[in-house]
Amino acid sequence: MSAPPATHACPQALLEAAWELLARGVHARRSPARYPALATVAEGGGATARVVVLRGADRAAARLTLHTDAASAKAGEIAAEPRGALLFRDPGSALQLRCAVRLALRPETAEEWRRVPSAARSVYGGKPAPGRPLDDPATHSPGPDPARFAVVEALVEQIDALHLGRERHLRARFLRREGFGGRRLCP
Amino acid sequence: MSAPPATHACPQALLEAAWELLARGVHARRSPARYPALATVAEGGGATARVVVLRGADRAAARLTLHTDAASAKAGEIAAEPRGALLFRDPGSALQLRCAVRLALRPETAEEWRRVPSAARSVYGGKPAPGRPLDDPATHSPGPDPARFAVVEALVEQIDALHLGRERHLRARFLRREGFGGRRLCP
């Protein structure tokens, strides 16, 4: 836990730090921000979460991007309830970001598929589908299947940013509907 | 990402590795398993998540324990919908654990409160309550308030364990109602 940079004392500086962390998550393979938790409402009700890989962070559009297998459980969960969350924790900068998002699946573009390294393509596709029973591993036929590769767009509705400084904890909330102007919250 | 230990090839060994990771999370301050994501259904619907600190892991009871401020949003969310998830990711052992849990709040025992280090007690209590607007930080009066310190018990209904080995990905599901016998799943 680092001492809080003086700039974090104002909510807007916390928002700058948030988008810097998200950008590092997209580009730095070892950044903890590359592996957020995606929370969704489970098929039978209640909440569930899994680790995902952050593929894009567009501040102007306030949109985060993930990839998924269209046959995975989360694809169905997103279709049934698009309101979810992406949670980031960066121990190095003592920053936690809770992003309330509206999720949507869309087919990938040919360019997006081209950019997936060939070694990584096999995780999209395969039979049986992810999460299905596999009593005999020999019966699993892997991908790739471009038709199963889908892009998850997460429109950021709110960022709840928490900086756990040694001296004090700072927390602020930024709402899309308020143009992401910040409001300080009790930590 | 380490090569998968041969023992992980069988689901029951994956369950052993899961509980070992959870035990490390409780006792090792630097273990990534100390800081899982807790996913709950948000007050207005949809899913939300935040980082929590793992305080206990009792394999015999299949119960994980957290602490919270009883005035925090998650306390109300748990009361409204107890079905949530605790998500663990340990890059060192390339293990991800998705624990489907049934959550309940209870008051702490005197012994539990005594065990909270005095420097940490001030995060329980304080006015306004966590997550409330704080336009003027000078108006925040901190805790501690023992009456606001609460224990979250998370009864594990299911563990979905994923080992991301270099050679292959192994995934298995363990259900409480089946005595946590493992079933291999497609990764």
Short mmCIF file of C-alpha atoms in Angstrom, two decimals:
data_model
loop_
_atom_site.label_atom_id
_atom_site.label_comp_id
_atom_site.label_asym_id
_atom_site.label_seq_id
_atom_site.Cartn_x
_atom_site.Cartn_y
_atom_site.Cartn_z
CA MET A 1 0.00 0.00 0.00
CA SER A 2 1.60 3.24 -1.14
CA ALA A 3 1.06 6.62 0.50
CA PRO A 4 -1.74 8.43 -1.32
CA PRO A 5 -0.47 10.85 -3.96
CA ALA A 6 -1.59 14.32 -2.92
CA THR A 7 -3.46 14.60 -6.22
CA HIS A 8 -5.86 11.84 -5.15
CA ALA A 9 -7.28 14.22 -2.58
CA CYS A 10 -9.62 15.57 -5.25
CA PRO A 11 -12.15 13.22 -6.85
CA GLN A 12 -11.22 14.21 -10.41
CA ALA A 13 -7.61 13.11 -9.86
CA LEU A 14 -8.95 9.75 -8.68
CA LEU A 15 -10.84 9.44 -11.99
CA GLU A 16 -7.61 10.15 -13.90
CA ALA A 17 -5.85 7.43 -11.90
CA ALA A 18 -8.74 5.07 -12.63
CA TRP A 19 -8.51 5.41 -16.41
CA GLU A 20 -4.70 5.17 -16.27
CA LEU A 21 -5.08 1.88 -14.43
CA LEU A 22 -7.61 0.62 -16.99
CA ALA A 23 -5.27 1.56 -19.86
CA ARG A 24 -2.43 -0.36 -18.17
CA GLY A 25 -4.77 -3.32 -17.79
CA VAL A 26 -5.32 -3.44 -21.55
CA HIS A 27 -1.68 -3.13 -22.53
CA ALA A 28 0.40 -4.61 -19.71
CA ARG A 29 0.11 -8.38 -19.49
CA ARG A 30 1.28 -8.42 -15.88
CA SER A 31 -0.92 -5.61 -14.63
CA PRO A 32 -3.48 -6.81 -12.07
CA ALA A 33 -5.97 -4.59 -13.92
CA ARG A 34 -5.75 -7.01 -16.83
CA TYR A 35 -7.71 -9.58 -14.82
CA PRO A 36 -10.85 -8.00 -13.35
CA ALA A 37 -13.75 -9.89 -11.84
CA LEU A 38 -16.93 -9.79 -13.91
CA ALA A 39 -20.05 -10.06 -11.74
CA THR A 40 -23.37 -11.02 -13.28
CA VAL A 41 -26.71 -12.35 -12.08
CA ALA A 42 -26.62 -16.15 -12.25
CA GLU A 43 -29.13 -18.14 -14.28
CA GLY A 44 -31.12 -19.26 -11.25
CA GLY A 45 -30.80 -15.93 -9.42
CA GLY A 46 -28.17 -14.60 -7.03
CA ALA A 47 -24.83 -13.20 -8.11
CA THR A 48 -21.84 -14.94 -9.66
CA ALA A 49 -18.39 -13.79 -10.75
CA ARG A 50 -15.42 -14.99 -12.74
CA VAL A 51 -12.04 -13.65 -13.80
CA VAL A 52 -11.95 -12.13 -17.29
CA VAL A 53 -9.28 -10.45 -19.40
CA LEU A 54 -9.64 -6.75 -20.12
CA ARG A 55 -9.26 -6.27 -23.89
CA GLY A 56 -10.16 -2.62 -24.37
CA ALA A 57 -10.77 0.59 -22.40
CA ASP A 58 -12.21 3.55 -24.31
CA ARG A 59 -12.50 6.54 -21.99
CA ALA A 60 -14.28 8.78 -24.51
CA ALA A 61 -17.04 6.20 -24.92
CA ALA A 62 -16.76 5.05 -21.28
CA ARG A 63 -16.65 1.49 -22.58
CA LEU A 64 -14.64 -1.55 -21.52
CA THR A 65 -14.26 -4.57 -23.78
CA LEU A 66 -13.88 -8.29 -23.10
CA HIS A 67 -13.89 -11.42 -25.23
CA THR A 68 -15.91 -14.54 -24.54
CA ASP A 69 -17.05 -17.83 -25.94
CA ALA A 70 -20.64 -17.22 -27.04
CA ALA A 71 -21.56 -20.66 -25.67
CA SER A 72 -20.34 -19.85 -22.13
CA ALA A 73 -22.76 -19.40 -19.23
CA LYS A 74 -21.96 -15.71 -18.93
CA ALA A 75 -23.25 -15.04 -22.45
CA GLY A 76 -26.68 -16.28 -21.39
CA GLU A 77 -26.50 -14.43 -18.09
CA ILE A 78 -25.71 -11.16 -19.85
CA ALA A 79 -28.63 -11.63 -22.23
CA ALA A 80 -31.00 -12.20 -19.29
CA GLU A 81 -29.66 -9.35 -17.08
CA PRO A 82 -27.28 -6.83 -18.65
CA ARG A 83 -26.53 -4.97 -15.39
CA GLY A 84 -23.26 -6.25 -14.01
CA ALA A 85 -19.96 -5.05 -12.61
CA LEU A 86 -16.27 -5.14 -13.39
CA LEU A 87 -14.04 -5.03 -10.33
CA PHE A 88 -10.37 -4.05 -10.46
CA ARG A 89 -7.84 -4.17 -7.66
CA ASP A 90 -4.31 -2.87 -8.04
CA PRO A 91 -2.23 -3.52 -4.92
CA GLY A 92 0.66 -1.44 -6.33
CA SER A 93 -1.34 1.78 -6.47
CA ALA A 94 -3.67 0.75 -3.60
CA LEU A 95 -6.61 1.42 -5.91
CA GLN A 96 -9.90 -0.45 -6.19
CA LEU A 97 -12.36 0.32 -8.98
CA ARG A 98 -15.92 -0.89 -8.95
CA CYS A 99 -17.40 -0.26 -12.37
CA ALA A 100 -21.17 -0.67 -12.68
CA VAL A 101 -21.67 -1.64 -16.30
CA ARG A 102 -24.36 -2.42 -18.84
CA LEU A 103 -23.24 -5.50 -20.75
CA ALA A 104 -23.95 -6.53 -24.32
CA LEU A 105 -22.61 -9.25 -26.58
CA ARG A 106 -21.92 -8.64 -30.24
CA PRO A 107 -20.23 -10.76 -32.92
CA GLU A 108 -16.59 -9.94 -33.44
CA THR A 109 -15.34 -8.11 -36.49
CA ALA A 110 -12.95 -9.92 -38.84
CA GLU A 111 -10.23 -7.54 -37.66
CA GLU A 112 -10.82 -8.46 -34.01
CA TRP A 113 -10.56 -12.16 -34.81
CA ARG A 114 -7.35 -11.56 -36.78
CA ARG A 115 -5.81 -9.88 -33.74
CA VAL A 116 -6.39 -12.91 -31.49
CA PRO A 117 -3.05 -14.80 -31.35
CA SER A 118 -3.44 -18.18 -33.01
CA ALA A 119 -2.44 -20.01 -29.80
CA ALA A 120 -5.30 -18.26 -27.98
CA ARG A 121 -7.98 -18.98 -30.57
CA SER A 122 -8.64 -22.52 -29.40
CA VAL A 123 -10.33 -21.24 -26.22
CA TYR A 124 -13.21 -20.03 -28.40
CA GLY A 125 -15.25 -22.99 -29.54
CA GLY A 126 -14.83 -26.64 -28.60
CA LYS A 127 -17.33 -29.35 -27.74
CA PRO A 128 -18.86 -29.82 -25.25
CA ALA A 129 -19.30 -26.11 -24.44
CA PRO A 130 -17.44 -24.50 -21.49
CA GLY A 131 -18.84 -25.50 -18.08
CA ARG A 132 -20.52 -28.65 -19.38
CA PRO A 133 -19.63 -31.99 -17.78
CA LEU A 134 -16.57 -33.69 -19.24
CA ASP A 135 -16.45 -37.15 -17.76
CA ASP A 136 -13.90 -38.36 -20.27
CA PRO A 137 -11.36 -35.70 -21.29
CA ALA A 138 -10.67 -37.67 -24.47
CA THR A 139 -14.16 -36.74 -25.70
CA HIS A 140 -13.37 -33.02 -25.68
CA SER A 141 -12.77 -31.60 -29.13
CA PRO A 142 -11.20 -28.14 -28.88
CA GLY A 143 -11.79 -25.01 -30.95
CA PRO A 144 -11.15 -22.65 -32.61
CA ASP A 145 -14.53 -21.66 -33.95
CA PRO A 146 -14.72 -18.00 -35.05
CA ALA A 147 -18.52 -18.17 -34.80
CA ARG A 148 -18.21 -18.78 -31.06
CA PHE A 149 -15.86 -15.83 -30.46
CA ALA A 150 -17.88 -12.86 -29.20
CA VAL A 151 -17.10 -9.40 -27.91
CA VAL A 152 -18.60 -8.22 -24.61
CA GLU A 153 -19.07 -4.47 -24.51
CA ALA A 154 -19.41 -3.03 -21.02
CA LEU A 155 -20.81 0.48 -20.98
CA VAL A 156 -19.64 2.13 -17.76
CA GLU A 157 -22.58 3.64 -15.88
CA GLN A 158 -20.66 4.38 -12.70
CA ILE A 159 -17.16 4.12 -11.27
CA ASP A 160 -16.77 3.80 -7.51
CA ALA A 161 -13.06 4.40 -6.87
CA LEU A 162 -11.39 3.71 -3.54
CA HIS A 163 -7.81 4.63 -2.74
CA LEU A 164 -6.55 2.85 0.36
CA GLY A 165 -3.80 5.21 1.42
CA ARG A 166 -1.78 4.64 4.55
CA GLU A 167 -2.93 7.88 6.10
CA ARG A 168 -6.51 7.77 5.00
CA HIS A 169 -8.92 6.11 2.61
CA LEU A 170 -10.41 8.19 -0.21
CA ARG A 171 -13.52 7.16 -2.07
CA ALA A 172 -15.44 8.88 -4.85
CA ARG A 173 -18.24 7.99 -7.23
CA PHE A 174 -18.48 9.06 -10.87
CA LEU A 175 -21.76 8.72 -12.74
CA ARG A 176 -22.18 8.62 -16.50
CA ARG A 177 -25.46 10.50 -16.24
CA GLU A 178 -23.59 13.32 -14.49
CA GLY A 179 -20.82 13.41 -17.07
CA PHE A 180 -18.54 11.51 -14.68
CA GLY A 181 -18.28 14.47 -12.35
CA GLY A 182 -17.01 13.08 -9.06
CA ARG A 183 -18.64 13.02 -5.67
CA ARG A 184 -16.69 12.12 -2.59
CA LEU A 185 -18.13 9.26 -0.52
CA CYS A 186 -17.48 7.95 2.96
CA PRO A 187 -14.89 5.21 2.63
CA MET B 1 1.56 -19.63 -14.81
CA SER B 2 3.18 -22.77 -13.52
CA ALA B 3 2.99 -26.16 -15.20
CA PRO B 4 0.07 -28.12 -13.73
CA PRO B 5 1.12 -30.47 -10.94
CA ALA B 6 0.28 -33.98 -12.09
CA THR B 7 -1.98 -34.33 -9.07
CA HIS B 8 -4.33 -31.69 -10.46
CA ALA B 9 -5.29 -34.14 -13.18
CA CYS B 10 -7.88 -35.61 -10.81
CA PRO B 11 -10.71 -33.40 -9.55
CA GLN B 12 -10.19 -34.33 -5.91
CA ALA B 13 -6.60 -33.04 -6.01
CA LEU B 14 -7.94 -29.77 -7.37
CA LEU B 15 -10.24 -29.55 -4.33
CA GLU B 16 -7.24 -30.10 -2.03
CA ALA B 17 -5.40 -27.29 -3.80
CA ALA B 18 -8.49 -25.08 -3.45
CA TRP B 19 -8.69 -25.41 0.34
CA GLU B 20 -4.93 -24.98 0.66
CA LEU B 21 -5.25 -21.71 -1.23
CA LEU B 22 -8.12 -20.59 1.00
CA ALA B 23 -6.11 -21.41 4.14
CA ARG B 24 -3.20 -19.34 2.79
CA GLY B 25 -5.62 -16.50 2.13
CA VAL B 26 -6.63 -16.42 5.77
CA HIS B 27 -3.13 -16.57 7.22
CA ALA B 28 -0.79 -14.96 4.66
CA ARG B 29 -1.25 -11.21 4.39
CA ARG B 30 0.34 -11.11 0.96
CA SER B 31 -1.55 -14.02 -0.55
CA PRO B 32 -3.83 -12.93 -3.42
CA ALA B 33 -6.41 -15.29 -1.88
CA ARG B 34 -6.66 -12.88 1.04
CA TYR B 35 -8.51 -10.40 -1.20
CA PRO B 36 -11.35 -12.14 -3.04
CA ALA B 37 -14.16 -10.41 -4.90
CA LEU B 38 -17.55 -10.69 -3.23
CA ALA B 39 -20.40 -10.59 -5.77
CA THR B 40 -23.94 -9.80 -4.64
CA VAL B 41 -27.16 -8.67 -6.26
CA ALA B 42 -27.31 -4.87 -6.09
CA GLU B 43 -30.14 -3.03 -4.39
CA GLY B 44 -31.83 -2.00 -7.65
CA GLY B 45 -31.09 -5.30 -9.42
CA GLY B 46 -28.12 -6.47 -11.46
CA ALA B 47 -24.86 -7.69 -9.96
CA THR B 48 -22.19 -5.80 -8.08
CA ALA B 49 -18.84 -6.77 -6.56
CA ARG B 50 -16.21 -5.41 -4.22
CA VAL B 51 -12.91 -6.57 -2.77
CA VAL B 52 -13.16 -8.10 0.71
CA VAL B 53 -10.67 -9.63 3.14
CA LEU B 54 -10.92 -13.36 3.84
CA ARG B 55 -10.96 -13.82 7.62
CA GLY B 56 -11.74 -17.50 7.99
CA ALA B 57 -11.93 -20.75 5.98
CA ASP B 58 -13.41 -23.80 7.71
CA ARG B 59 -13.28 -26.79 5.40
CA ALA B 60 -15.22 -29.13 7.69
CA ALA B 61 -18.16 -26.70 7.76
CA ALA B 62 -17.49 -25.51 4.15
CA ARG B 63 -17.73 -21.98 5.45
CA LEU B 64 -15.77 -18.82 4.62
CA THR B 65 -15.83 -15.80 6.93
CA LEU B 66 -15.56 -12.05 6.26
CA HIS B 67 -16.01 -8.93 8.37
CA THR B 68 -18.10 -5.93 7.42
CA ASP B 69 -19.59 -2.70 8.68
CA ALA B 70 -23.25 -3.53 9.34
CA ALA B 71 -24.20 -0.14 7.84
CA SER B 72 -22.49 -0.86 4.48
CA ALA B 73 -24.50 -1.43 1.30
CA LYS B 74 -23.47 -5.08 1.12
CA ALA B 75 -25.15 -5.82 4.46
CA GLY B 76 -28.49 -4.75 2.97
CA GLU B 77 -27.81 -6.59 -0.28
CA ILE B 78 -27.06 -9.82 1.58
CA ALA B 79 -30.27 -9.50 3.59
CA ALA B 80 -32.27 -9.06 0.38
CA GLU B 81 -30.54 -11.83 -1.63
CA PRO B 82 -28.23 -14.22 0.21
CA ARG B 83 -26.99 -16.02 -2.91
CA GLY B 84 -23.64 -14.56 -3.89
CA ALA B 85 -20.14 -15.58 -4.87
CA LEU B 86 -16.57 -15.30 -3.64
CA LEU B 87 -13.99 -15.27 -6.42
CA PHE B 88 -10.31 -16.06 -5.84
CA ARG B 89 -7.47 -15.81 -8.30
CA ASP B 90 -3.95 -16.89 -7.48
CA PRO B 91 -1.54 -16.14 -10.33
CA GLY B 92 1.25 -18.06 -8.56
CA SER B 93 -0.55 -21.39 -8.65
CA ALA B 94 -2.57 -20.48 -11.78
CA LEU B 95 -5.72 -21.32 -9.87
CA GLN B 96 -9.12 -19.63 -10.01
CA LEU B 97 -11.86 -20.53 -7.52
CA ARG B 98 -15.48 -19.51 -8.01
CA CYS B 99 -17.32 -20.22 -4.78
CA ALA B 100 -21.11 -20.02 -4.94
CA VAL B 101 -22.11 -19.10 -1.40
CA ARG B 102 -25.12 -18.47 0.79
CA LEU B 103 -24.41 -15.34 2.79
CA ALA B 104 -25.61 -14.36 6.25
CA LEU B 105 -24.69 -11.58 8.67
CA ARG B 106 -24.42 -12.17 12.37
CA PRO B 107 -23.18 -9.97 15.24
CA GLU B 108 -19.59 -10.60 16.21
CA THR B 109 -18.63 -12.37 19.40
CA ALA B 110 -16.66 -10.45 22.02
CA GLU B 111 -13.70 -12.69 21.18
CA GLU B 112 -13.89 -11.77 17.47
CA TRP B 113 -13.92 -8.06 18.28
CA ARG B 114 -10.95 -8.51 20.63
CA ARG B 115 -8.97 -10.11 17.82
CA VAL B 116 -9.42 -7.08 15.49
CA PRO B 117 -6.20 -5.02 15.76
CA SER B 118 -6.96 -1.66 17.35
CA ALA B 119 -5.69 0.23 14.28
CA ALA B 120 -8.21 -1.66 12.13
CA ARG B 121 -11.21 -1.10 14.37
CA SER B 122 -11.91 2.41 13.10
CA VAL B 123 -13.15 1.05 9.75
CA TYR B 124 -16.22 -0.33 11.58
CA GLY B 125 -18.52 2.51 12.47
CA GLY B 126 -18.21 6.19 11.56
CA LYS B 127 -20.74 8.76 10.38
CA PRO B 128 -21.98 9.16 7.71
CA ALA B 129 -22.10 5.43 6.89
CA PRO B 130 -19.81 3.91 4.18
CA GLY B 131 -20.84 4.85 0.64
CA ARG B 132 -22.84 7.91 1.72
CA PRO B 133 -21.94 11.31 0.22
CA LEU B 134 -19.18 13.15 2.03
CA ASP B 135 -19.07 16.63 0.56
CA ASP B 136 -16.91 17.96 3.36
CA PRO B 137 -14.36 15.44 4.69
CA ALA B 138 -14.20 17.45 7.93
CA THR B 139 -17.74 16.31 8.71
CA HIS B 140 -16.74 12.63 8.81
CA SER B 141 -16.50 11.24 12.32
CA PRO B 142 -14.71 7.88 12.27
CA GLY B 143 -15.36 4.73 14.27
CA PRO B 144 -14.80 2.40 15.99
CA ASP B 145 -18.27 1.23 16.93
CA PRO B 146 -18.39 -2.44 18.01
CA ALA B 147 -22.13 -2.50 17.33
CA ARG B 148 -21.40 -1.86 13.62
CA PHE B 149 -18.85 -4.66 13.32
CA ALA B 150 -20.52 -7.73 11.82
CA VAL B 151 -19.41 -11.13 10.64
CA VAL B 152 -20.42 -12.39 7.19
CA GLU B 153 -20.68 -16.15 7.03
CA ALA B 154 -20.51 -17.60 3.54
CA LEU B 155 -21.70 -21.18 3.35
CA VAL B 156 -20.06 -22.75 0.31
CA GLU B 157 -22.67 -24.43 -1.92
CA GLN B 158 -20.34 -25.04 -4.84
CA ILE B 159 -16.70 -24.59 -5.82
CA ASP B 160 -15.88 -24.24 -9.51
CA ALA B 161 -12.09 -24.64 -9.69
CA LEU B 162 -10.06 -23.83 -12.79
CA HIS B 163 -6.37 -24.57 -13.15
CA LEU B 164 -4.82 -22.74 -16.07
CA GLY B 165 -1.86 -24.98 -16.77
CA ARG B 166 0.54 -24.34 -19.60
CA GLU B 167 -0.27 -27.60 -21.27
CA ARG B 168 -3.96 -27.66 -20.62
CA HIS B 169 -6.74 -26.12 -18.56
CA LEU B 170 -8.43 -28.26 -15.95
CA ARG B 171 -11.80 -27.41 -14.51
CA ALA B 172 -13.95 -29.23 -11.97
CA ARG B 173 -17.07 -28.51 -9.95
CA PHE B 174 -17.70 -29.60 -6.36
CA LEU B 175 -21.20 -29.44 -4.91
CA ARG B 176 -22.06 -29.37 -1.22
CA ARG B 177 -25.19 -31.43 -1.87
CA GLU B 178 -22.98 -34.14 -3.39
CA GLY B 179 -20.54 -34.07 -0.47
CA PHE B 180 -18.09 -32.05 -2.59
CA GLY B 181 -17.39 -34.98 -4.83
CA GLY B 182 -15.80 -33.55 -7.97
CA ARG B 183 -17.00 -33.56 -11.51
CA ARG B 184 -14.74 -32.53 -14.34
CA LEU B 185 -16.06 -29.75 -16.59
CA CYS B 186 -15.06 -28.41 -19.98
CA PRO B 187 -12.68 -25.51 -19.35
#
